Each structure stands twice: as C-alpha cells, then as structure tokens.
mmCIF file of C-alpha atoms in Angstrom:
data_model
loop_
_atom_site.group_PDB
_atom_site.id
_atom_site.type_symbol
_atom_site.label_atom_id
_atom_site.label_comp_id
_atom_site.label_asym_id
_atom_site.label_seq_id
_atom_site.Cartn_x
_atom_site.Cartn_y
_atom_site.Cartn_z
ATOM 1 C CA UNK A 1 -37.422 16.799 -19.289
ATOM 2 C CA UNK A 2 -39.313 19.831 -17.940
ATOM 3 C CA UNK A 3 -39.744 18.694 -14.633
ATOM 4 C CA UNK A 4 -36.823 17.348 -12.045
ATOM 5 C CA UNK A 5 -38.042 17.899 -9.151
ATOM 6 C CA UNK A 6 -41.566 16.744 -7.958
ATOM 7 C CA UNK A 7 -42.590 18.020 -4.295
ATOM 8 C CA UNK A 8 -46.031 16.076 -2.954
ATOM 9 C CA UNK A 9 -48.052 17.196 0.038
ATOM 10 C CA UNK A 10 -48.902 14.478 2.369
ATOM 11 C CA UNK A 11 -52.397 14.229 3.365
ATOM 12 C CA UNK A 12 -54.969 13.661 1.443
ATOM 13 C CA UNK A 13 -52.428 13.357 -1.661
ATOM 14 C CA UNK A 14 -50.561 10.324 -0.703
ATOM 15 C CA UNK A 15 -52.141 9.078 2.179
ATOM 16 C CA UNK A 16 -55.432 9.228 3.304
ATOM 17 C CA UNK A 17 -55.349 11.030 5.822
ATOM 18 C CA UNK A 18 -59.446 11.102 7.014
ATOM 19 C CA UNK A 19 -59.223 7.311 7.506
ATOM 20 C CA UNK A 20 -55.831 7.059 9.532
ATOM 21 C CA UNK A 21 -57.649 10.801 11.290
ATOM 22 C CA UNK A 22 -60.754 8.897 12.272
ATOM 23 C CA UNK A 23 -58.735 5.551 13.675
ATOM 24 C CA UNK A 24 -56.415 7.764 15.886
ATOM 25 C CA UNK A 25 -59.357 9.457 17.267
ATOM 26 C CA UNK A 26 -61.210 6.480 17.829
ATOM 27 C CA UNK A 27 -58.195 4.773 19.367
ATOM 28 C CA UNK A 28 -57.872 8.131 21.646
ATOM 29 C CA UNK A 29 -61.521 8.029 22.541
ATOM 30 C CA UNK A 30 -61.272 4.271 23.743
ATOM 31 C CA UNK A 31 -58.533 5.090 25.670
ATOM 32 C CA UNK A 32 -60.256 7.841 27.386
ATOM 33 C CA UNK A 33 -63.473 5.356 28.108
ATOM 34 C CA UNK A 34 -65.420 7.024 25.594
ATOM 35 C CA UNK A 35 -65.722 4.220 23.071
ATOM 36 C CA UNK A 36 -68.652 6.010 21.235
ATOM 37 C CA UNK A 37 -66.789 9.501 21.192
ATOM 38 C CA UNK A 38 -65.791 9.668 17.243
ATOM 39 C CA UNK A 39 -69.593 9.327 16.353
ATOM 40 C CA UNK A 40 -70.307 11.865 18.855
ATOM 41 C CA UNK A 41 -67.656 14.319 18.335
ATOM 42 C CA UNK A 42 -66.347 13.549 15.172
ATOM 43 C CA UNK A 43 -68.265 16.204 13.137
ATOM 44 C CA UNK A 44 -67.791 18.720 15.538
ATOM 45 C CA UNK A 45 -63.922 17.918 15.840
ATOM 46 C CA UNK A 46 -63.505 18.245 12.121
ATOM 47 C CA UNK A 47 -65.011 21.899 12.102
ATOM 48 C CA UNK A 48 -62.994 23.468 15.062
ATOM 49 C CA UNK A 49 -60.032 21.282 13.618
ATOM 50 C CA UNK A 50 -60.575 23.004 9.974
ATOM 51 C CA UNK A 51 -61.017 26.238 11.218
ATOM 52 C CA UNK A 52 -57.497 26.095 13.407
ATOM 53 C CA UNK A 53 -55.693 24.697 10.442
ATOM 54 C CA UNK A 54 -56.761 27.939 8.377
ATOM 55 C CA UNK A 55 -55.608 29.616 11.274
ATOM 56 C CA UNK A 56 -52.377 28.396 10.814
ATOM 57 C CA UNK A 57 -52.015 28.864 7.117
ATOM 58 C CA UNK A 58 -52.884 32.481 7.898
ATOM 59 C CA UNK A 59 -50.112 32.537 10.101
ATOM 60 C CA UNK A 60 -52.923 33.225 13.439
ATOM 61 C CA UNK A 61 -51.905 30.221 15.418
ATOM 62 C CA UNK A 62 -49.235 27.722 15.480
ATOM 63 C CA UNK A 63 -48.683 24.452 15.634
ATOM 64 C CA UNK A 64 -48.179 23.203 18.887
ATOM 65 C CA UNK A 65 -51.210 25.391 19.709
ATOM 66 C CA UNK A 66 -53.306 24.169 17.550
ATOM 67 C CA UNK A 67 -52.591 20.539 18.420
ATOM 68 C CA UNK A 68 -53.923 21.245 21.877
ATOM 69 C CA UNK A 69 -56.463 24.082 20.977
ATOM 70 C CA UNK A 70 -58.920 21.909 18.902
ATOM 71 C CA UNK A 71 -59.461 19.919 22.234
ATOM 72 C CA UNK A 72 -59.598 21.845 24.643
ATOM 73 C CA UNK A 73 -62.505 23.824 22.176
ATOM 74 C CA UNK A 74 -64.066 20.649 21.886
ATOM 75 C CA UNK A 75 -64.395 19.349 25.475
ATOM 76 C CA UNK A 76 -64.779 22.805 26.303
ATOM 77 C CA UNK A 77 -67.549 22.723 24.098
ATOM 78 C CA UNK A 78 -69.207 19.552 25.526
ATOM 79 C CA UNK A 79 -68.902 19.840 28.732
ATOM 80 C CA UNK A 80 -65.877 16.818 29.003
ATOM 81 C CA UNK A 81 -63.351 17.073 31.950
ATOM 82 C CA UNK A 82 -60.599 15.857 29.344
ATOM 83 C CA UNK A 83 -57.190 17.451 29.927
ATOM 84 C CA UNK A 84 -57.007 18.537 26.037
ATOM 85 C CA UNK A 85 -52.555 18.776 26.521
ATOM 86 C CA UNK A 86 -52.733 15.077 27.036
ATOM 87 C CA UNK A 87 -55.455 14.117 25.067
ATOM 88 C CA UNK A 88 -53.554 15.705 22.268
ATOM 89 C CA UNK A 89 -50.486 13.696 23.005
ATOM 90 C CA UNK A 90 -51.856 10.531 22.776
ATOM 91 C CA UNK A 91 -54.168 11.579 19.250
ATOM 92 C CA UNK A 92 -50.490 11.899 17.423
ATOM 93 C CA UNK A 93 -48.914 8.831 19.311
ATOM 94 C CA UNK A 94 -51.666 6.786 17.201
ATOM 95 C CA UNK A 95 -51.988 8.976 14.396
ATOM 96 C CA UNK A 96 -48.379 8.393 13.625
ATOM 97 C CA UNK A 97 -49.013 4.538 13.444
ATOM 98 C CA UNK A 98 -52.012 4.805 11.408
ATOM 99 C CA UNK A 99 -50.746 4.025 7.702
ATOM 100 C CA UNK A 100 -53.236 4.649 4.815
ATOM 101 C CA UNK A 101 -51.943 5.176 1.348
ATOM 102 C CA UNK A 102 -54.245 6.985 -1.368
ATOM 103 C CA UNK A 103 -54.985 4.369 -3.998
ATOM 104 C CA UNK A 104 -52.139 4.841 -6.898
ATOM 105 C CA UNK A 105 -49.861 6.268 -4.253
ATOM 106 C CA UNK A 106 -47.234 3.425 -5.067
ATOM 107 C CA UNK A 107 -47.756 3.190 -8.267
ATOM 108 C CA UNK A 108 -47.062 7.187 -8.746
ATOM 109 C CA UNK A 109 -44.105 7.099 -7.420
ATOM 110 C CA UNK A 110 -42.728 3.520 -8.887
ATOM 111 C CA UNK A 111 -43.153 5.357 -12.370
ATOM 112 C CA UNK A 112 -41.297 8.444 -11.452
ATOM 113 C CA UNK A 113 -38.430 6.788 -10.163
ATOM 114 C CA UNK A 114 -36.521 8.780 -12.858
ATOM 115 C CA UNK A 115 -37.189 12.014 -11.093
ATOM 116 C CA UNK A 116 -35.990 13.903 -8.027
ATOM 117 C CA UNK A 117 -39.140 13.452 -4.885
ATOM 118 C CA UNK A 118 -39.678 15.179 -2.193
ATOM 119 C CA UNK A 119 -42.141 16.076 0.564
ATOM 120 C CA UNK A 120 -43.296 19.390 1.515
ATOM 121 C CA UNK A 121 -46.106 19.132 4.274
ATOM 122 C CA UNK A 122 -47.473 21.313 7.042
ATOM 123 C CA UNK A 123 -47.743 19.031 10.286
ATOM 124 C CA UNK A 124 -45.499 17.274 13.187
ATOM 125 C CA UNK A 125 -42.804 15.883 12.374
ATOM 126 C CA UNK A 126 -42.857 12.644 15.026
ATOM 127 C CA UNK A 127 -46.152 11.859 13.313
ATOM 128 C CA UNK A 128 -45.264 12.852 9.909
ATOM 129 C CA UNK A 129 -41.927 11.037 9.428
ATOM 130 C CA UNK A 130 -43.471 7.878 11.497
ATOM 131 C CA UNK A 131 -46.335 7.389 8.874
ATOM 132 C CA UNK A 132 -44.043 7.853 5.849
ATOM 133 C CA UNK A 133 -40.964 5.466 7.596
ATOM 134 C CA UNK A 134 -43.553 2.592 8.077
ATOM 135 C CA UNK A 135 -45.496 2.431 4.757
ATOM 136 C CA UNK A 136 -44.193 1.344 1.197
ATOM 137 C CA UNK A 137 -42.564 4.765 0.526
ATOM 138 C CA UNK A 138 -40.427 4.819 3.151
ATOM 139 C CA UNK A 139 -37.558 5.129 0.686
ATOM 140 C CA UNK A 140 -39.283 6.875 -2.457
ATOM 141 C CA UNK A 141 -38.010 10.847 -0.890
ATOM 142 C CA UNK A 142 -34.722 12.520 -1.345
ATOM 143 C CA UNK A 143 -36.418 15.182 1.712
ATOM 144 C CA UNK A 144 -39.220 14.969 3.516
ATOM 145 C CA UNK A 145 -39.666 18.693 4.440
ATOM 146 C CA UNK A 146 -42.064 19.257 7.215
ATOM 147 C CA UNK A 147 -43.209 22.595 8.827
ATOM 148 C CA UNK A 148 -42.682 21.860 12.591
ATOM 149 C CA UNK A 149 -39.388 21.310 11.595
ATOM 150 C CA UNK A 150 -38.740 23.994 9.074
ATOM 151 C CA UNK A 151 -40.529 26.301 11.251
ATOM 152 C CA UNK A 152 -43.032 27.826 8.219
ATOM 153 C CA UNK A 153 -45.824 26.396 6.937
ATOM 154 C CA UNK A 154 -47.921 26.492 3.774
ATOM 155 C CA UNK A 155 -48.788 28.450 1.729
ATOM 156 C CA UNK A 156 -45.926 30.615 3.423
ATOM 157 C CA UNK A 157 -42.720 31.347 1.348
ATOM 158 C CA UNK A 158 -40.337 30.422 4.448
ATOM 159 C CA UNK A 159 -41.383 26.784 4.124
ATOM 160 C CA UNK A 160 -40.343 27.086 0.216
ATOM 161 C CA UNK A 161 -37.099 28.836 1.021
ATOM 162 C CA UNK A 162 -36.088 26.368 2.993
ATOM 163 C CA UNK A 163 -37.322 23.175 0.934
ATOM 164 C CA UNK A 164 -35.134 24.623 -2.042
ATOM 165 C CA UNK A 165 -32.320 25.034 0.221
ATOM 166 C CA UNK A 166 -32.596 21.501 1.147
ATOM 167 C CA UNK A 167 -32.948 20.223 -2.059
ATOM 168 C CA UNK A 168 -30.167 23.045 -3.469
ATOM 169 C CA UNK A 169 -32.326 24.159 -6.491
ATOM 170 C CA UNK A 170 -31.887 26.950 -8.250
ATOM 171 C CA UNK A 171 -34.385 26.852 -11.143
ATOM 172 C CA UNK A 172 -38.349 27.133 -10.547
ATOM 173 C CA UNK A 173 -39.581 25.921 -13.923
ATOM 174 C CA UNK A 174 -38.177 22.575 -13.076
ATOM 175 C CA UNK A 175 -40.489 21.925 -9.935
ATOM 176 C CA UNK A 176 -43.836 21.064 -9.974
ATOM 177 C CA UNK A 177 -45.630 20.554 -6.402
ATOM 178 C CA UNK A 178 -48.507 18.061 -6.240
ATOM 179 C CA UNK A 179 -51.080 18.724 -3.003
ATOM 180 C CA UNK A 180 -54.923 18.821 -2.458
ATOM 181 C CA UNK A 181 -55.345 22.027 -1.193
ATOM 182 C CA UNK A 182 -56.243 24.802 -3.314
ATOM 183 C CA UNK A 183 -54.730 27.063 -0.072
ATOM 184 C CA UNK A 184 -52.018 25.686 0.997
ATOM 185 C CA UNK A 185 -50.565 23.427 -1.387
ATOM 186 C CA UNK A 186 -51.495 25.080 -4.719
ATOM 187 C CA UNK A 187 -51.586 28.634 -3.946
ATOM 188 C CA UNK A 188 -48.246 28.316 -1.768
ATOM 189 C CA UNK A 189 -46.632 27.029 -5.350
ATOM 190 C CA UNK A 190 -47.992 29.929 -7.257
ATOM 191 C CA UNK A 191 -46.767 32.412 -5.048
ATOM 192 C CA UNK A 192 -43.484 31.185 -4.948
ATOM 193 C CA UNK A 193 -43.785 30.831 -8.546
ATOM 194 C CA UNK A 194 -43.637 26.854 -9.650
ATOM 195 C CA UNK A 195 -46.110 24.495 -11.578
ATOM 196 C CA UNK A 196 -49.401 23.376 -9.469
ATOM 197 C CA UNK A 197 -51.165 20.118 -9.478
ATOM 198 C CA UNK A 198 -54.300 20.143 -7.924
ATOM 199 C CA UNK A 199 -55.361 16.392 -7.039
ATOM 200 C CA UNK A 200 -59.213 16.642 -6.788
ATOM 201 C CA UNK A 201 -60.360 13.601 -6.451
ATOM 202 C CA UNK A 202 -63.974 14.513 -4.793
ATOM 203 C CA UNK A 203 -64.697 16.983 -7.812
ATOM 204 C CA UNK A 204 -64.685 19.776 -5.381
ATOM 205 C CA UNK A 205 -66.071 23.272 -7.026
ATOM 206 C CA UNK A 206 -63.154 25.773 -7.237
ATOM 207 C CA UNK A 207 -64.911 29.152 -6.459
ATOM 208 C CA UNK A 208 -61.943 30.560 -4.916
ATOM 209 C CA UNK A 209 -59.888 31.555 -7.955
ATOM 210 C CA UNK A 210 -56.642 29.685 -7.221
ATOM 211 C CA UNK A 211 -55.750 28.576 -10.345
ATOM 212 C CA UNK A 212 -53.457 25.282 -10.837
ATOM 213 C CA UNK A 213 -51.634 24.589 -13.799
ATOM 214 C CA UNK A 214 -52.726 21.015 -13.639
ATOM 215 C CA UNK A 215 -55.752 19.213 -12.013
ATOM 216 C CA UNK A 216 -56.216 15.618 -11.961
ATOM 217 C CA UNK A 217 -58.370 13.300 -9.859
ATOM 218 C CA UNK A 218 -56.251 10.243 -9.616
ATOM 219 C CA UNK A 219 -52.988 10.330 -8.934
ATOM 220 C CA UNK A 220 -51.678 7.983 -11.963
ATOM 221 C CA UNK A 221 -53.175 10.795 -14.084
ATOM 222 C CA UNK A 222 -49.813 12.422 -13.085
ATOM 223 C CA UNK A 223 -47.721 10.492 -15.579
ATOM 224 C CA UNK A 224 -49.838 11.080 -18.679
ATOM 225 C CA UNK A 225 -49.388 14.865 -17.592
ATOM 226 C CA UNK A 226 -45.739 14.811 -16.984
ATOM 227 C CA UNK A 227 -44.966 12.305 -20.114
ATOM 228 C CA UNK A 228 -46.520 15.039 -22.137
ATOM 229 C CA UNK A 229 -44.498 17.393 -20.864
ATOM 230 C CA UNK A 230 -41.646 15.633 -21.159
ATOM 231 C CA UNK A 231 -41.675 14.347 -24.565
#
C-alpha cells in the first residue's frame, strides 16, 4: 500500500467543531447570566477568535494566551465587566464535553482499520483528549498528538518532528495528513514534505496557492482516493 500512516486534524475534519463551539459558548454565556450572549457576540467572537488563531500559526501568540486574549478583546470590546481568565476556563470545561462528529467520521475510520491513525491537532489538550475519549473514536488512534502538549503547533515543523517521533516513522511517502485548513493542516504537510488532503466540504475558493495533493468534500471520498492508490 502507499499509505501507512494516516494523520487527521480534529476540527472541522472529524468533528464539528462550530456546533460543539457555539454550545460551549452558549453554555458559558448562561452561566454568566447572559442567556442571549452567543447571538450577540457570537459574530464578533468568531473574528477576534480567527484572527488570534492565525496569530498562533504564525507563531505571534500562544496558546494559553490566546485562550484568554479573545475575551478579554471581546468584553473589552463591549463594554462587559467579565473576568476573560475565568470566563475562558469555564468555555473549555464545556467545550470538552461537547461531542459532534462530522457526518462519515465513523465510517472513515471503520474502513481504514487496516491502516496506522493518528491525530495531529493544534489546541488544549484537557479539551482535546476529553472530546475524542467520549465519542465513538475513542479507540480508532494509535497517538493523538496535540500542540499544547507537544509544545508546536501547525503548520510549524516542531509539531511534525515530534508526531513522527511518536509514531517512530522514518519514511514520508507513506503518510498522508487529512485537515481542513489550507494553513495549517495542508501547508504544514507540504512543508514537511508528505501527501495533503484538503477536506472542503463548503467549496471554499482556494486563492491562496496552497496546493493539496488531494481534495475531497466528504470524508468517505477518502477511501476511493486511498483504494486507488493502493491497488
């Protein structure tokens, strides 16, 4: 087979990660007796929240900043006497319990049951490793690398480094990573020089010039891609 190795990105590839996003925050603003906060804030959240997590790519921020940052921006922003460090805290304890799979998530991973899978995802670990230890692929991952933990994220080689330590492999043409983002997930895989598949499943206009070596926009597309390649 060409592939042996198969490393997904998290959100937005196997889970869905805007719906178990928006039920944390809701959840957070309850808590915080504002039970009509995500329609007020939610847009606004998103943008400072985007913005930070390019920041991080970038290597501009870190984590742990970030997680607080995007708050305090927010409230900051709105004029809300919220302390953002504990807001924050409680966002991931919910986020953590919120489990949403991507449709074909299960079904992916039931057919490559042949291969070696892994995780490679920038995030915190508590939350990550809560989501994935509660849902139906709690036991589908050899690793489940994470870049709190590894302490490099996407599209950063560190984070790669330290996956194929991990997973002790030594040859690059038999990895393919699988991830949404054109700058994390696929241009982190080009640079370190493995296969790319882009999962697009909003058609979203690449005008970036990242180029995958694959794009699909289900996941189950996967197998028809790697039986090919394979056979």
């Amino acid at each position: 087979m060409k592939y042996e190795i198969i490393l997904f990105d998290i959100d937005d590839t196997l889970f869905d990660f805007s719906m178990s996003e928006r039920e944390a925050l809701h959840k957070t603003f309850v808590e915080f007796e504002l039970p009509t906060g995500l329609a007020e804030y939610e847009a606004n959240y998103k943008e400072i929240s985007k913005g930070l997590w390019r920041d991080l790519e970038q290597g501009l921020t870190t984590l742990s900043e970030l997680g607080v940052e995007r708050f305090r921006r927010l409230f900051l922003g709105h004029e809300l006497e919220i302390n953002a460090d504990t807001f924050n805290s409680i966002y991931l304890e919910y986020l953590g319990k919120e489990i949403h799979l991507v449709k074909g998530a299960v079904e992916l991973c039931d057919n490559l049951a042949g291969y070696r899978l892994a995780i490679i995802t920038n995030g915190f670990t508590d939350v990550q490793t809560s989501r994935i230890g509660s849902s139906p692929l709690c036991n589908t991952f050899e690793h489940i690398i994470i870049s709190e933990e590894a302490g490099f994220q996407k599209p950063g080689k560190g984070i790669f480094d330290y996956a194929f330590s991990k997973l002790q492999i030594t040859d690059k043409t038999k990895v393919l990573i699988v991830g949404d983002s054109l700058t994390s997930d696929i241009q982190g895989g080009i640079n370190y020089g493995i296969d790319t598949c882009w999962f697009n499943p909003h058609f979203k206009e690449n005008n970036i010039g990242i180029k995958p070596t694959y794009e699909i926009r289900e996941l189950t597309d996967l197998i028809q891609i790697i039986g090919k390649m394979d056979s």
